[in-house]
Coordinates of N, CA and C and ligand atoms in Angstrom, one line a residue:
X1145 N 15.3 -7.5 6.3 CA 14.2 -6.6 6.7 C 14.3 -5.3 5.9
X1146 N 13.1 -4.9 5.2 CA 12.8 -3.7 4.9 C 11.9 -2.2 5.6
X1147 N 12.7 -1.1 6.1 CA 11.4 -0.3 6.4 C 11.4 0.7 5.5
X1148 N 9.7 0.9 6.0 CA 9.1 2.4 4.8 C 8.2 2.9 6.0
X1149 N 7.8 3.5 5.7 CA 6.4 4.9 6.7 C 5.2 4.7 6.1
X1150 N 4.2 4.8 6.6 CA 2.9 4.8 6.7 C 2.4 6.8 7.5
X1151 N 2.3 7.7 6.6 CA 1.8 8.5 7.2 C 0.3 9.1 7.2
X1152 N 0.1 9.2 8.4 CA -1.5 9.0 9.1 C -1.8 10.5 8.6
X1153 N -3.5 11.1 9.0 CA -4.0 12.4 8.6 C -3.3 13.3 9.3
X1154 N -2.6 13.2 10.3 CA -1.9 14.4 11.2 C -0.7 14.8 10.4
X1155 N 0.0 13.9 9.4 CA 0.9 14.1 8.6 C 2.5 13.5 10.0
X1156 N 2.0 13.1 10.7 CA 3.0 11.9 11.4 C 3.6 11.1 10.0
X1157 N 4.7 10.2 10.3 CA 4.8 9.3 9.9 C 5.6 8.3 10.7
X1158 N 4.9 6.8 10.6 CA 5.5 5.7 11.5 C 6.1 4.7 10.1
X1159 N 7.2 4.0 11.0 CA 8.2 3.6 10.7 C 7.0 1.6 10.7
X1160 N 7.5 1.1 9.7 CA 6.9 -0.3 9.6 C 7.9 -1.0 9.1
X1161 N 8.6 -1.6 10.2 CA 9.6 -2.8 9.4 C 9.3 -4.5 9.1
X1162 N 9.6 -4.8 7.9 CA 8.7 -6.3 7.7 C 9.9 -6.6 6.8
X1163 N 9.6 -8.0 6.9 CA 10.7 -9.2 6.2 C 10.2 -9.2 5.0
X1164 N 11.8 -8.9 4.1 CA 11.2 -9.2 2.6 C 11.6 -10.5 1.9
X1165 N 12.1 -11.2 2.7 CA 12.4 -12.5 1.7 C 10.6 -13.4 2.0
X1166 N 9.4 -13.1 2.4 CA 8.5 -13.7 2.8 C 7.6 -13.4 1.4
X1167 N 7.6 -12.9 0.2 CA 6.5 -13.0 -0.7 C 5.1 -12.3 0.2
X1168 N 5.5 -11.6 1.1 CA 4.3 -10.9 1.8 C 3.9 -9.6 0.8
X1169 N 2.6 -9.4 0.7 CA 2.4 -8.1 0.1 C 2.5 -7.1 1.3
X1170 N 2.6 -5.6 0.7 CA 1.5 -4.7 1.6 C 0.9 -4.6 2.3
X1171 N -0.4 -5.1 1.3 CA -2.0 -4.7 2.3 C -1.5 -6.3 3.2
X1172 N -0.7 -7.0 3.6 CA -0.7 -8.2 4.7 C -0.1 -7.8 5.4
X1173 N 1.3 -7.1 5.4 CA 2.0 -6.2 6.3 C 1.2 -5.2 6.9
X1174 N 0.1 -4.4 6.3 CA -0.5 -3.2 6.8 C -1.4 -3.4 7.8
X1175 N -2.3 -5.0 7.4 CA -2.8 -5.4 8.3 C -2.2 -6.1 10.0
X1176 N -1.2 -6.5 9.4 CA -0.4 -7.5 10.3 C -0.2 -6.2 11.7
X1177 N -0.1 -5.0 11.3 CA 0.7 -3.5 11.8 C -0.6 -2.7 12.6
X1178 N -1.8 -3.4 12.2 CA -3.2 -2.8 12.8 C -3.8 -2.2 12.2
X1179 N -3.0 -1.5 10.9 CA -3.8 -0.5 10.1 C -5.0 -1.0 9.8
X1180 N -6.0 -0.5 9.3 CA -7.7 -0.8 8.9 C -8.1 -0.7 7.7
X1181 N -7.0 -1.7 7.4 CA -7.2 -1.9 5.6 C -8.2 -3.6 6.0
X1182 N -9.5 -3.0 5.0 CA -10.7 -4.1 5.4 C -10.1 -5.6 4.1
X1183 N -9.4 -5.1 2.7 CA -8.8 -6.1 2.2 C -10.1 -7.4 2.0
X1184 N -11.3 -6.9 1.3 CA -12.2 -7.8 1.4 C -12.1 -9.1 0.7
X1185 N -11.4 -8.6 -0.6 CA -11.0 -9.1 -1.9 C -10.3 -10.4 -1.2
X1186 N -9.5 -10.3 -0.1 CA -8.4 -11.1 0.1 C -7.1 -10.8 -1.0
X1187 N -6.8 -9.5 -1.0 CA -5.6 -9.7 -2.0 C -5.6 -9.6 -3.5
X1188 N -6.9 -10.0 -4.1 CA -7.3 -10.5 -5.7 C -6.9 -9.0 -6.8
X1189 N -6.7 -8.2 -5.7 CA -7.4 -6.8 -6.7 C -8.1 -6.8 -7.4
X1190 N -9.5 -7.0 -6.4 CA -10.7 -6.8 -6.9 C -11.8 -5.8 -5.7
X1191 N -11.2 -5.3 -5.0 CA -12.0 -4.7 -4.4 C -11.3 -3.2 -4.1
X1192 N -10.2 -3.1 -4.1 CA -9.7 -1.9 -3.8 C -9.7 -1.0 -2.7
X1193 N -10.2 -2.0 -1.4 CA -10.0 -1.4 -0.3 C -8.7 -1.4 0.3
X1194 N -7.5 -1.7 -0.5 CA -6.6 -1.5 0.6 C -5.5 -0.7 -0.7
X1195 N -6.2 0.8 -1.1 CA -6.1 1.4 -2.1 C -4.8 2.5 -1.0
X1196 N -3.9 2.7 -1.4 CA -2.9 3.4 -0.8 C -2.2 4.6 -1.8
X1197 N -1.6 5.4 -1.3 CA -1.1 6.5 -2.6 C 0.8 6.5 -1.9
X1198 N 1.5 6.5 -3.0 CA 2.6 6.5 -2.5 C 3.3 8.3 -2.7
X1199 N 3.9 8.2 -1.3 CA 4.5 9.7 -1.2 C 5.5 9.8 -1.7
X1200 N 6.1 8.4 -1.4 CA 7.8 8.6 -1.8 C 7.9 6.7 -2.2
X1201 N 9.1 7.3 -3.5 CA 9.0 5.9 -3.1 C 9.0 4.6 -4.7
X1202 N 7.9 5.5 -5.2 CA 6.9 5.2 -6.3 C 8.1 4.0 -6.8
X1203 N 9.4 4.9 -7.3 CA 10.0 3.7 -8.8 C 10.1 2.6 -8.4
X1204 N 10.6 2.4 -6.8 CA 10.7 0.9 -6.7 C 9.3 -0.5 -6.4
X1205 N 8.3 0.3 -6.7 CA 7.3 -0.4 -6.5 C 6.7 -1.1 -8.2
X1206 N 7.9 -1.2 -9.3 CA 7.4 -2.2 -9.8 C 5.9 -1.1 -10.7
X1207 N 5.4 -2.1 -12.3 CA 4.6 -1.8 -12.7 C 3.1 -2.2 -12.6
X1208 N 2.4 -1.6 -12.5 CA 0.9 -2.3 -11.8 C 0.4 -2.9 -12.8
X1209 N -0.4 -3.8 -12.5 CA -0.8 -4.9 -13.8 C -2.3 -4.1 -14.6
X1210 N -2.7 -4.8 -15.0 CA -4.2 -4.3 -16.1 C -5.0 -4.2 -14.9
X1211 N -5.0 -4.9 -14.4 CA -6.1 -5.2 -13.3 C -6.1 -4.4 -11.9
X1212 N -5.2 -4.2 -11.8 CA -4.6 -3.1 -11.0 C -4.9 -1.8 -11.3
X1213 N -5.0 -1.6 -12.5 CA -5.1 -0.3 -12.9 C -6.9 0.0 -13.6
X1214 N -7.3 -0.8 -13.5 CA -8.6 -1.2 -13.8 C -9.5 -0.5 -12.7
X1215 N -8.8 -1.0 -11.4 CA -9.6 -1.2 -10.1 C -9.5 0.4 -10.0
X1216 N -7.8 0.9 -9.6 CA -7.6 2.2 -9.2 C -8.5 3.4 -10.5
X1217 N -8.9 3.1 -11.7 CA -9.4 4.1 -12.5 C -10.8 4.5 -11.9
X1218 N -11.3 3.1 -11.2 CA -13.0 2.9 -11.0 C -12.6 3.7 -9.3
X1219 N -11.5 3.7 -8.7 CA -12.0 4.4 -7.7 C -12.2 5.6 -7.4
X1220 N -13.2 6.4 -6.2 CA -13.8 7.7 -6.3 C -12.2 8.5 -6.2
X1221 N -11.4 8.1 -5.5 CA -10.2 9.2 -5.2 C -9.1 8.9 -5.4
X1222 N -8.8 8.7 -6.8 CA -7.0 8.6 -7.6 C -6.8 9.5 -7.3
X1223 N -5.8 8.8 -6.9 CA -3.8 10.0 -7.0 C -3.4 9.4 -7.9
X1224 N -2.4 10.7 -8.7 CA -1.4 9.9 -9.3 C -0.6 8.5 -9.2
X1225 N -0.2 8.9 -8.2 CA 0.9 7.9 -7.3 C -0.3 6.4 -6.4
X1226 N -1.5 6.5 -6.7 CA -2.3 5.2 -6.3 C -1.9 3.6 -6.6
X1227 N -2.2 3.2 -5.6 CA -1.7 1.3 -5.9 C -2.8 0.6 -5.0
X1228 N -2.5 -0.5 -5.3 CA -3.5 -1.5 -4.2 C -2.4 -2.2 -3.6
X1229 N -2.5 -2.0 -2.4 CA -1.5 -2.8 -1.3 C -1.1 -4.4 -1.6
X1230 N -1.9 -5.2 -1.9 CA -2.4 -5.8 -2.0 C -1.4 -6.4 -3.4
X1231 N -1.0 -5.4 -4.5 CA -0.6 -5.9 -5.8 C 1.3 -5.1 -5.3
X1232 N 1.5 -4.9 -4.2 CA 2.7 -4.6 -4.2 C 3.5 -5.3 -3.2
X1233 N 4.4 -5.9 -3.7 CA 5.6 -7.2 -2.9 C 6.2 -6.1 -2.1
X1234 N 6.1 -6.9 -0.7 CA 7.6 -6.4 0.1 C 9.1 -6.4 -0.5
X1235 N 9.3 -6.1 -0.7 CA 11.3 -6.2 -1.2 C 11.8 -5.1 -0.8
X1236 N 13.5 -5.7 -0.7 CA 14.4 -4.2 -0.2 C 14.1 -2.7 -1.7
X1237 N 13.2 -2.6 -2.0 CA 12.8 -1.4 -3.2 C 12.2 -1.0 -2.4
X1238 N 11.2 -1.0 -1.7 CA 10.3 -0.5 -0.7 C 11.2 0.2 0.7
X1239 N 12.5 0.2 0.4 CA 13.5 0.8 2.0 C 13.5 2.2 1.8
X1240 N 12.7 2.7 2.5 CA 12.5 4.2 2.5 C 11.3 5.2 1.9
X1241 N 10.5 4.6 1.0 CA 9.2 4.2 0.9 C 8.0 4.8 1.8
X1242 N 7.4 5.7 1.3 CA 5.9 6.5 2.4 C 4.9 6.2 1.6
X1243 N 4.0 5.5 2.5 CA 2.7 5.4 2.5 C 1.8 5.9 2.5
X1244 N 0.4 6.7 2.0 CA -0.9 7.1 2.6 C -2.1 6.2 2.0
X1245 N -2.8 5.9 3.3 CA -3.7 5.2 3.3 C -4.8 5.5 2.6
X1246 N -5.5 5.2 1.6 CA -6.7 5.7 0.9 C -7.8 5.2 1.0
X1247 N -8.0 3.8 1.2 CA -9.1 2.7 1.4 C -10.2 2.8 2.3
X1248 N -10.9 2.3 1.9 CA -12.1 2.3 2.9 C -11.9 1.7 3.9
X1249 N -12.1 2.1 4.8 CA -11.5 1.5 6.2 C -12.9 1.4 7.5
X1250 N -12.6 0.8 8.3 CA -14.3 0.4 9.1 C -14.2 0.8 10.1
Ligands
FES2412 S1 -7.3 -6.5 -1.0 FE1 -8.8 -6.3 -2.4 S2 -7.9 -5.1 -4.0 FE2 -6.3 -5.3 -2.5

């Protein structure tokens, strides 16, 4: 098991622990957890709604692909630190790891 934080607009942050030997992304954990990532794409990164900015965290999240970085250029509100949930594997890299949610949410 891996945990990281997800912190909300109050600047809380909640603790999310998820299994990393499962090939689960992110945005499947984020939803699995209630958050209101809409994830239209299913995953593809192609839609960018389950667009996240990382607080802490960043090096172990791996390099984002073309396509990845395609999506986050076209969105209205890059951060530096932006990813698609969706293009980032659970693994113990992610242990300690903050979250902020960016996505369009419903
Ligand atoms: S779920 Fe659509 S880009 Fe991640």
């Amino acid at each position: 098991m891996v945990t990281f934080h997800v912190e909300h607009e109050d600047g809380t942050r909640h603790p999310i622990e998820a299994p990393d030997d499962m090939g689960l992304s992110l945005m499947e954990v984020l939803k699995a957890s209630d958050y209101p990532v809409l994830a239209t794409c299913g995953g593809m990164a192609l839609c960018a709604t389950c667009h996240v900015e990382v607080l802490d965290g960043k090096d172990g999240l791996g390099d984002a692909s073309d396509l990845e970085l395609d999506q986050i250029d076209n969105l209205p509100n890059p951060t530096p630190t932006s990813r698609l949930a969706c293009q980032v594997r659970i693994s113990q890299e992610l242990e300690g790891a903050v979250f902020k949610l960016r996505g369009e949410s419903n």
